[in-house]
Short mmCIF file of C-alpha atoms and ligand atoms in Angstrom, two decimals:
data_model
loop_
_atom_site.label_atom_id
_atom_site.label_comp_id
_atom_site.label_asym_id
_atom_site.label_seq_id
_atom_site.Cartn_x
_atom_site.Cartn_y
_atom_site.Cartn_z
CA MET A 115 24.93 -96.21 135.92
CA SER A 116 22.04 -98.52 135.23
CA LEU A 117 19.09 -97.67 133.01
CA PRO A 118 15.82 -96.50 134.54
CA PRO A 119 13.47 -99.42 135.24
CA ASP A 120 10.90 -100.26 132.58
CA ASP A 121 8.22 -100.82 135.17
CA ILE A 122 7.93 -98.19 137.88
CA ALA A 123 4.86 -99.76 139.53
CA PRO A 124 6.81 -101.77 142.16
CA PHE A 125 8.65 -98.64 143.28
CA ALA A 126 5.43 -96.65 143.65
CA ALA A 127 3.89 -99.57 145.57
CA ARG A 128 6.82 -99.58 148.03
CA ARG A 129 6.49 -95.82 148.64
CA GLN A 130 2.80 -96.38 149.26
CA ARG A 131 3.49 -99.15 151.79
CA LEU A 132 6.02 -97.04 153.64
CA MET A 133 3.63 -94.08 153.78
CA GLU A 134 0.86 -96.35 155.08
CA ARG A 135 3.20 -97.46 157.88
CA MET A 136 4.02 -93.83 158.66
CA ARG A 137 0.35 -92.83 158.68
CA ALA A 138 -0.54 -95.73 160.96
CA ASP A 139 2.00 -94.27 163.37
CA GLY A 140 0.43 -90.80 163.39
CA GLY A 141 1.83 -89.45 160.13
CA GLY A 142 5.18 -88.02 159.23
CA ILE A 143 7.70 -87.02 156.65
CA ALA A 144 10.47 -89.29 155.35
CA ILE A 145 13.66 -87.87 153.86
CA LEU A 146 16.31 -89.96 152.11
CA ALA A 147 19.33 -89.08 149.98
CA THR A 148 20.99 -91.25 147.39
CA ALA A 149 24.74 -92.00 147.50
CA GLN A 150 27.34 -89.40 146.58
CA GLU A 151 29.83 -89.71 143.78
CA ALA A 152 33.32 -90.57 145.02
CA ILE A 153 36.70 -89.51 143.71
CA ARG A 154 39.14 -92.36 143.04
CA ASN A 155 42.20 -90.26 142.30
CA ARG A 156 42.57 -86.66 141.23
CA ASP A 157 39.52 -86.06 138.99
CA ALA A 158 38.80 -89.71 138.15
CA GLU A 159 35.74 -91.14 139.85
CA TYR A 160 34.75 -94.56 141.12
CA PRO A 161 31.94 -96.02 139.03
CA TYR A 162 28.81 -94.49 140.52
CA ARG A 163 26.41 -96.69 142.50
CA HIS A 164 23.19 -95.23 143.94
CA ASP A 165 22.06 -95.91 147.50
CA SER A 166 20.04 -99.14 147.78
CA ASP A 167 17.26 -97.81 150.05
CA PHE A 168 16.85 -94.77 147.83
CA PHE A 169 16.68 -96.95 144.73
CA TYR A 170 14.20 -99.32 146.39
CA LEU A 171 11.72 -96.45 146.79
CA THR A 172 12.39 -94.59 143.55
CA GLY A 173 14.08 -96.61 140.80
CA PHE A 174 16.03 -93.39 140.22
CA THR A 175 19.76 -93.93 139.64
CA GLU A 176 21.24 -90.45 139.13
CA PRO A 177 23.50 -88.97 141.82
CA ASP A 178 22.51 -85.75 143.66
CA ALA A 179 18.98 -86.80 144.42
CA TRP A 180 16.74 -86.76 147.51
CA LEU A 181 13.32 -88.23 148.14
CA VAL A 182 10.75 -86.66 150.44
CA LEU A 183 7.64 -88.65 151.34
CA VAL A 184 4.82 -86.96 153.20
CA ALA A 185 2.19 -89.14 154.87
CA GLY A 186 -0.52 -86.90 156.23
CA ALA A 187 -4.05 -85.99 155.22
CA THR A 188 -2.79 -86.60 151.69
CA ASP A 189 0.31 -88.49 150.57
CA ARG A 190 3.00 -86.79 148.55
CA ALA A 191 6.18 -88.16 147.00
CA VAL A 192 8.61 -85.42 146.03
CA LEU A 193 11.93 -85.86 144.22
CA PHE A 194 14.81 -83.42 144.26
CA CYS A 195 17.30 -84.03 141.46
CA ARG A 196 19.85 -82.42 139.17
CA PRO A 197 18.36 -79.93 136.73
CA ARG A 198 18.90 -80.33 133.00
CA HIS A 199 22.17 -78.72 131.92
CA VAL A 200 23.25 -78.59 128.29
CA GLU A 201 26.99 -78.49 128.95
CA HIS A 202 27.10 -81.09 131.74
CA GLU A 203 24.95 -83.40 129.66
CA LEU A 204 27.37 -82.99 126.75
CA TRP A 205 30.16 -84.39 128.95
CA GLU A 206 28.35 -86.75 131.31
CA GLY A 207 25.21 -87.86 129.53
CA LYS A 208 21.55 -87.18 129.72
CA ARG A 209 19.81 -86.22 132.95
CA PHE A 210 16.12 -86.57 133.58
CA GLY A 211 15.68 -83.20 135.22
CA PRO A 212 12.80 -82.69 137.66
CA GLU A 213 9.97 -82.42 135.17
CA ALA A 214 10.70 -85.57 133.18
CA ALA A 215 11.63 -87.46 136.36
CA ALA A 216 8.28 -86.68 137.97
CA ALA A 217 6.46 -87.81 134.85
CA TYR A 218 8.50 -90.99 134.29
CA PHE A 219 8.77 -92.20 137.89
CA GLY A 220 5.35 -91.04 139.06
CA PHE A 221 6.34 -88.49 141.73
CA ASP A 222 3.72 -85.95 142.76
CA ASP A 223 6.30 -83.21 142.44
CA ALA A 224 9.96 -82.74 141.60
CA HIS A 225 12.35 -79.85 142.07
CA PRO A 226 15.97 -79.03 141.34
CA ILE A 227 18.33 -80.20 144.07
CA ASP A 228 19.27 -76.59 144.89
CA ALA A 229 15.72 -76.00 146.14
CA LEU A 230 16.10 -78.43 149.10
CA ASP A 231 16.99 -75.79 151.70
CA GLU A 232 14.15 -73.58 150.62
CA LEU A 233 11.41 -76.21 150.33
CA VAL A 234 12.11 -78.99 152.84
CA PRO A 235 11.60 -77.00 156.07
CA ALA A 236 8.12 -75.99 154.91
CA LEU A 237 7.33 -79.58 153.92
CA MET A 238 8.27 -80.65 157.46
CA LEU A 239 5.57 -78.57 159.14
CA ASP A 240 2.59 -80.29 160.75
CA HIS A 241 4.01 -83.80 160.48
CA PRO A 242 4.71 -85.27 163.93
CA THR A 243 7.53 -87.66 162.99
CA LEU A 244 10.63 -87.24 160.89
CA TYR A 245 11.72 -90.55 159.31
CA ALA A 246 15.30 -90.49 158.04
CA PRO A 247 18.52 -92.47 158.21
CA LEU A 248 19.50 -91.22 161.67
CA ALA A 249 23.16 -91.04 162.68
CA GLY A 250 24.04 -92.05 159.16
CA ASP A 251 26.54 -89.98 157.25
CA LYS A 252 27.55 -86.53 158.53
CA ARG A 253 26.31 -84.72 155.45
CA THR A 254 22.74 -86.00 155.82
CA ASP A 255 22.75 -85.48 159.60
CA GLY A 256 23.89 -81.89 159.21
CA ARG A 257 21.28 -81.05 156.60
CA LEU A 258 18.47 -82.65 158.58
CA ARG A 259 19.48 -80.64 161.65
CA ARG A 260 19.50 -77.42 159.69
CA TRP A 261 16.13 -78.15 158.08
CA LEU A 262 14.62 -78.95 161.47
CA ALA A 263 15.98 -75.67 162.86
CA ALA A 264 14.58 -73.81 159.86
CA ALA A 265 11.22 -75.53 160.31
CA GLN A 266 11.26 -74.40 163.96
CA GLU A 267 11.82 -70.83 162.74
CA LYS A 268 8.81 -71.12 160.48
CA SER A 269 6.61 -72.64 163.15
CA ARG A 270 4.78 -69.46 164.02
CA GLY A 271 1.09 -69.27 163.19
CA GLY A 272 0.13 -72.60 164.72
CA HIS A 273 2.32 -74.85 162.55
CA THR A 274 4.62 -77.33 164.28
CA PRO A 275 7.77 -79.05 163.07
CA PRO A 276 8.26 -82.78 163.72
CA THR A 277 8.75 -83.53 167.40
CA ARG A 278 9.84 -87.15 166.98
CA GLN A 279 12.58 -88.71 164.91
CA GLN A 280 12.59 -92.29 163.79
CA ASP A 281 15.23 -94.19 161.86
CA VAL A 282 13.69 -95.14 158.53
CA ARG A 283 16.28 -97.81 157.74
CA PRO A 284 14.89 -100.62 159.91
CA LEU A 285 11.45 -100.09 158.36
CA LEU A 286 12.95 -100.37 154.89
CA ALA A 287 15.10 -103.32 155.90
CA GLY A 288 11.95 -105.16 157.01
CA MET A 289 10.35 -104.47 153.66
CA ARG A 290 13.46 -105.38 151.67
CA LEU A 291 13.72 -108.76 153.40
CA ILE A 292 10.73 -110.08 151.47
CA LYS A 293 11.35 -109.84 147.75
CA ASP A 294 8.47 -108.94 145.44
CA ALA A 295 7.94 -110.58 142.04
CA SER A 296 9.97 -108.00 140.14
CA GLU A 297 12.91 -108.36 142.53
CA ILE A 298 12.84 -112.16 142.28
CA ALA A 299 12.78 -111.93 138.48
CA THR A 300 15.83 -109.62 138.49
CA MET A 301 17.68 -111.81 140.97
CA ARG A 302 17.05 -114.85 138.80
CA ARG A 303 18.68 -112.98 135.91
CA ALA A 304 21.68 -112.07 138.06
CA ALA A 305 21.94 -115.68 139.26
CA LYS A 306 21.81 -117.06 135.74
CA ILE A 307 24.53 -114.74 134.44
CA SER A 308 26.80 -115.48 137.39
CA ALA A 309 26.26 -119.22 137.08
CA GLY A 310 27.20 -118.99 133.41
CA ALA A 311 30.36 -117.10 134.33
CA HIS A 312 31.38 -119.79 136.82
CA ALA A 313 30.77 -122.47 134.19
CA ARG A 314 32.94 -120.49 131.78
CA ALA A 315 35.73 -120.29 134.37
CA MET A 316 35.55 -124.07 134.80
CA ARG A 317 35.78 -124.62 131.04
CA VAL A 318 38.76 -122.35 130.42
CA VAL A 319 40.94 -122.98 133.47
CA ARG A 320 44.28 -124.73 132.86
CA PRO A 321 47.35 -125.16 135.03
CA GLY A 322 49.72 -122.28 134.36
CA MET A 323 47.00 -119.62 134.12
CA ARG A 324 47.01 -116.78 136.62
CA GLU A 325 44.21 -115.81 138.96
CA TYR A 326 43.56 -112.56 137.11
CA GLU A 327 43.01 -114.43 133.85
CA ILE A 328 40.14 -116.33 135.47
CA GLU A 329 38.82 -113.05 136.88
CA ALA A 330 38.88 -111.60 133.35
CA GLU A 331 36.78 -114.51 132.06
CA LEU A 332 34.20 -113.93 134.79
CA LEU A 333 34.00 -110.19 134.20
CA TYR A 334 33.70 -110.71 130.45
CA GLU A 335 30.77 -113.04 130.95
CA PHE A 336 29.04 -110.68 133.42
CA ARG A 337 29.37 -107.67 131.20
CA ARG A 338 28.49 -109.27 127.90
CA HIS A 339 25.17 -110.32 129.43
CA GLY A 340 24.40 -106.80 130.52
CA ALA A 341 25.44 -106.85 134.17
CA GLN A 342 26.44 -103.32 135.13
CA SER A 343 28.88 -104.32 137.85
CA VAL A 344 30.18 -106.98 140.12
CA ALA A 345 28.14 -107.27 143.32
CA TYR A 346 31.43 -107.40 145.31
CA ASN A 347 35.10 -107.73 144.51
CA THR A 348 35.83 -110.97 142.72
CA ILE A 349 37.72 -113.65 144.62
CA VAL A 350 39.90 -116.03 142.60
CA ALA A 351 42.20 -117.87 144.95
CA ALA A 352 44.71 -120.48 143.83
CA GLY A 353 45.80 -123.23 146.22
CA ALA A 354 46.62 -121.95 149.70
CA ASN A 355 45.26 -118.48 148.86
CA ALA A 356 41.79 -119.99 149.27
CA CYS A 357 42.37 -120.13 153.02
CA VAL A 358 42.18 -116.30 153.04
CA LEU A 359 38.42 -115.75 153.13
CA HIS A 360 38.20 -112.52 151.12
CA TYR A 361 41.35 -112.91 149.02
CA PRO A 362 41.08 -110.64 145.94
CA ALA A 363 42.03 -112.16 142.57
CA GLY A 364 45.78 -111.65 142.28
CA GLU A 365 48.68 -112.79 140.19
CA ALA A 366 49.32 -116.27 141.54
CA VAL A 367 49.79 -119.07 139.02
CA LEU A 368 47.36 -122.00 139.23
CA ARG A 369 49.56 -125.04 139.53
CA ASP A 370 48.79 -128.57 138.40
CA GLY A 371 47.19 -130.15 141.46
CA ASP A 372 45.86 -126.87 142.90
CA LEU A 373 42.25 -126.16 143.60
CA VAL A 374 40.98 -122.72 142.65
CA LEU A 375 38.27 -121.07 144.72
CA VAL A 376 36.12 -118.60 142.78
CA ASP A 377 33.66 -116.41 144.70
CA ALA A 378 32.09 -114.09 142.15
CA GLY A 379 28.70 -112.59 141.45
CA CYS A 380 27.39 -109.90 139.17
CA GLU A 381 25.00 -107.08 139.88
CA ILE A 382 22.30 -106.44 137.32
CA ASP A 383 19.68 -103.72 137.57
CA SER A 384 20.86 -103.13 141.15
CA TYR A 385 20.48 -106.72 142.41
CA ALA A 386 23.29 -108.98 143.58
CA SER A 387 24.17 -112.60 143.08
CA ASP A 388 26.81 -114.45 145.08
CA ILE A 389 28.25 -117.81 144.01
CA THR A 390 31.31 -119.78 145.09
CA ARG A 391 32.69 -122.86 143.42
CA THR A 392 36.01 -124.57 144.08
CA PHE A 393 37.44 -126.72 141.31
CA PRO A 394 40.71 -128.37 140.30
CA ALA A 395 42.98 -126.44 137.91
CA ASN A 396 43.78 -129.69 136.08
CA GLY A 397 40.18 -130.94 135.93
CA ARG A 398 40.45 -133.76 138.50
CA TYR A 399 39.99 -133.48 142.27
CA SER A 400 42.63 -135.41 144.18
CA GLY A 401 41.43 -137.86 146.83
CA PRO A 402 41.89 -135.50 149.80
CA GLN A 403 40.50 -132.55 147.83
CA ARG A 404 37.47 -134.60 146.88
CA ALA A 405 36.89 -135.71 150.47
CA LEU A 406 36.77 -132.11 151.67
CA TYR A 407 34.85 -130.91 148.63
CA ASP A 408 32.10 -133.51 149.06
CA LEU A 409 31.87 -132.54 152.70
CA THR A 410 30.98 -128.93 151.80
CA VAL A 411 28.38 -130.17 149.30
CA ALA A 412 26.82 -132.45 151.92
CA ALA A 413 26.81 -129.56 154.41
CA GLN A 414 25.15 -127.34 151.84
CA ASP A 415 22.49 -130.02 151.18
CA ALA A 416 21.75 -130.26 154.89
CA ALA A 417 21.53 -126.47 155.16
CA ALA A 418 19.21 -126.27 152.14
CA GLN A 419 16.94 -128.90 153.76
CA ALA A 420 16.72 -126.63 156.80
CA THR A 421 15.83 -123.57 154.71
CA ALA A 422 12.04 -123.35 154.60
CA PRO A 423 9.25 -121.06 155.77
CA GLY A 424 8.88 -121.20 159.53
CA ARG A 425 12.43 -122.39 160.15
CA GLY A 426 14.78 -120.11 162.12
CA PHE A 427 17.52 -118.29 160.22
CA ASN A 428 20.17 -120.19 162.16
CA ASP A 429 18.78 -123.67 161.45
CA ALA A 430 20.70 -123.86 158.17
CA HIS A 431 23.94 -122.90 159.90
CA GLU A 432 23.44 -125.51 162.61
CA ALA A 433 22.62 -128.19 160.03
CA ALA A 434 25.74 -127.38 158.00
CA LEU A 435 27.86 -127.28 161.12
CA ARG A 436 26.81 -130.77 162.20
CA VAL A 437 27.76 -132.23 158.84
CA LEU A 438 31.07 -130.35 158.67
CA ALA A 439 32.03 -131.20 162.24
CA GLN A 440 31.23 -134.90 161.73
CA GLY A 441 33.33 -134.83 158.55
CA MET A 442 36.23 -133.20 160.38
CA LEU A 443 36.10 -136.02 162.91
CA ASP A 444 35.88 -138.73 160.23
CA LEU A 445 38.86 -137.24 158.35
CA LYS A 446 40.88 -136.91 161.57
CA LEU A 447 41.08 -133.15 161.38
CA LEU A 448 39.52 -133.13 164.84
CA LYS A 449 39.44 -135.53 167.75
CA GLY A 450 36.55 -136.18 170.12
CA SER A 451 32.80 -136.53 169.76
CA LEU A 452 30.38 -134.62 167.58
CA ASP A 453 28.60 -133.06 170.54
CA GLY A 454 31.97 -132.30 172.08
CA VAL A 455 33.37 -130.35 169.12
CA LEU A 456 30.08 -128.58 168.53
CA GLU A 457 30.03 -127.56 172.18
CA SER A 458 33.68 -126.50 172.33
CA GLY A 459 33.66 -124.74 168.95
CA ASP A 460 36.82 -126.62 167.89
CA TYR A 461 35.41 -126.82 164.35
CA SER A 462 35.98 -123.05 164.04
CA ARG A 463 39.64 -123.72 163.34
CA PHE A 464 38.53 -124.99 159.92
CA TYR A 465 35.13 -123.30 159.53
CA MET A 466 35.12 -119.77 160.91
CA HIS A 467 32.30 -118.01 159.11
CA ARG A 468 28.55 -118.25 159.11
CA THR A 469 26.63 -120.32 156.59
CA GLY A 470 24.65 -117.51 154.97
CA HIS A 471 23.43 -113.96 154.78
CA TRP A 472 20.50 -112.07 153.29
CA LEU A 473 20.95 -111.19 149.63
CA GLY A 474 19.27 -108.48 147.57
CA LEU A 475 20.13 -104.96 146.51
CA ASP A 476 23.25 -105.37 148.66
CA VAL A 477 25.30 -108.54 148.65
CA HIS A 478 25.16 -108.64 152.44
CA ASP A 479 21.64 -107.35 152.38
CA VAL A 480 19.84 -105.45 155.11
CA GLY A 481 17.47 -107.11 157.58
CA ASP A 482 17.61 -108.25 161.16
CA TYR A 483 18.73 -111.86 161.65
CA ARG A 484 16.68 -111.95 164.86
CA GLU A 485 12.95 -111.53 165.35
CA PRO A 486 12.18 -107.83 165.79
CA GLY A 487 10.31 -106.37 168.69
CA THR A 488 11.33 -108.72 171.47
CA ALA A 489 12.03 -107.16 174.86
CA ALA A 490 15.46 -105.61 175.28
CA GLY A 491 17.94 -107.64 177.32
CA ALA A 492 16.58 -111.05 176.41
CA GLU A 493 18.33 -112.77 173.52
CA ARG A 494 15.91 -112.48 170.66
CA PRO A 495 15.02 -115.66 168.76
CA TRP A 496 16.41 -116.16 165.26
CA ARG A 497 14.27 -114.71 162.52
CA LYS A 498 11.71 -117.10 161.08
CA LEU A 499 12.15 -117.57 157.35
CA GLU A 500 9.28 -116.48 155.14
CA THR A 501 8.38 -117.08 151.51
CA GLY A 502 10.16 -114.54 149.31
CA MET A 503 13.26 -114.17 151.43
CA MET A 504 16.58 -114.57 149.60
CA LEU A 505 19.74 -115.78 151.31
CA THR A 506 23.01 -117.50 150.56
CA ILE A 507 24.01 -121.00 151.70
CA GLU A 508 27.80 -121.14 151.78
CA PRO A 509 29.54 -123.72 153.95
CA GLY A 510 33.29 -124.07 153.58
CA ILE A 511 36.38 -125.67 155.02
CA TYR A 512 39.84 -124.10 155.24
CA VAL A 513 42.82 -126.13 156.40
CA ARG A 514 46.08 -124.42 157.31
CA PRO A 515 49.22 -126.47 157.92
CA ALA A 516 49.67 -127.65 161.52
CA ASP A 517 51.45 -130.53 163.23
CA ASP A 518 48.21 -132.07 164.45
CA VAL A 519 46.51 -131.96 161.02
CA PRO A 520 46.97 -134.71 158.38
CA GLU A 521 49.35 -133.28 155.79
CA ALA A 522 47.18 -134.43 152.88
CA TYR A 523 44.70 -131.63 153.69
CA TRP A 524 47.16 -128.78 154.21
CA ASN A 525 46.43 -125.56 152.34
CA ILE A 526 43.10 -126.72 150.94
CA GLY A 527 40.39 -124.05 151.09
CA ILE A 528 36.90 -124.80 149.77
CA ARG A 529 33.61 -122.95 149.83
CA THR A 530 30.40 -123.97 148.10
CA GLU A 531 27.90 -121.15 147.81
CA ASP A 532 24.48 -120.82 146.20
CA ASP A 533 21.64 -118.33 146.45
CA ALA A 534 18.39 -119.62 147.92
CA LEU A 535 14.89 -118.28 147.45
CA VAL A 536 12.56 -119.31 150.26
CA THR A 537 9.47 -120.82 148.60
CA ASP A 538 6.13 -121.87 150.09
CA VAL A 539 7.47 -125.31 150.90
CA GLY A 540 11.25 -125.06 151.19
CA CYS A 541 13.86 -123.30 149.14
CA GLU A 542 15.01 -123.10 145.55
CA LEU A 543 18.70 -122.70 144.76
CA ILE A 544 18.52 -120.20 141.92
CA THR A 545 22.23 -120.37 141.07
CA ARG A 546 22.38 -124.01 140.04
CA GLY A 547 22.98 -123.08 136.41
CA VAL A 548 26.52 -124.09 137.34
CA PRO A 549 27.04 -127.65 138.59
CA VAL A 550 28.01 -128.36 142.17
CA GLN A 551 28.60 -132.12 142.29
CA ALA A 552 32.29 -132.97 141.84
CA THR A 553 31.60 -135.50 139.06
CA GLU A 554 29.48 -132.97 137.18
CA ILE A 555 32.14 -130.29 137.51
CA GLU A 556 34.80 -132.71 136.24
CA ALA A 557 32.55 -133.61 133.30
CA LEU A 558 32.05 -129.95 132.44
CA MET A 559 35.78 -129.33 132.64
CA ARG A 560 36.43 -132.15 130.17
CA GLU A 561 34.21 -130.49 127.54
N1 LIG B 154 31.17 -112.92 148.50
C1 LIG B 154 31.03 -112.56 149.85
C2 LIG B 154 30.29 -113.57 150.59
O1 LIG B 154 30.18 -114.69 150.16
O2 LIG B 154 29.72 -113.30 151.61
MN1 MN B 155 28.02 -114.86 150.40
MN1 MN B 156 30.39 -115.18 148.08
#
């Protein structure tokens, strides 16, 4: 579990913004729960990770917590959390408890979690709209239904329960798309640690090592710099394993002449990073490896050029695709014309994923990839990029053996991935603490 944030101001500001939105829409009450703890086996638990939306509005990282926001004549932010408990705290560590949580995080009120059923129905009265994650998990759905029914019971004497329900997640997703200064600062830290870990992997790799040994080097570097977790399961794929897109680090030996694809990013203070580099186990790219590698770098350059405020989300993908498809033609992986293979989608045999995704509290972060609010039925235009958005740029090429494919390229899988912050004029790749050019990687590996 991560430490409470030093600065709670950004969290309070986000609650304020959400409540302003709710008030502008006639007022309402928002109710969100954090994530539950999960059993791994018998009484051993998975490492706990709070819910990202809940964290975004609170900064609070303990399990068993709910947030209630009331936007009416006056605003109120109310936390429900685990009460202090001497014995539990002896085993599991310190809890804030409602009183200290309210004081530290700046809630108007806080109560023990057991008081939810008693207090929430009354809080619901006289607010026209209930904002919650609708049709989310069964537990939350069930409790919301019961609280609404209880509020209905209480509604004598001229008080009315909410008559409308609105999913709060799209509102939060819209907010989370644009990172504030504190988020950008945290993501730069995550990016720097992850870049350092990739550089370490490049320095230590030798033919004969196993994938899990490289994974261990990455995890060591993440953790020793304070990262609380990986942002997603680490991929270390030797040779042909790299053609499996989400291959988990396994036991395969890195052979002399193999490439190794490493897709790894840490999470620090709840924010993700996501980097992929593909480098030769023996420190030198072969000719065919280098040809494909340089192609992914050129595609990434083209995509980065197309990542700027006002550009559509898909522009980067289209730019990368043109470069990759032309390269596939030049290297005789494909036959035909550029327009022809782009039109037919033949390139998807070797490049079958998209070029990027939003990045933030979640590695595949929330946020619509299309412009919101366009009439139903019509295909909505791609979202326009704005300053402060964070996304990955990750073109790749994956060549499986086939009779019609030059044998020199068989079983090569390469992805080149960096994290891009949209700036006022273009984008900044915040993960370039690890080199990307083949010559620079080879130089680093010689150190
Ligand atoms: N590491 C998962 C991804 O690149 O999307
Ligand atoms: Mn990614
Ligand atoms: Mn990745």
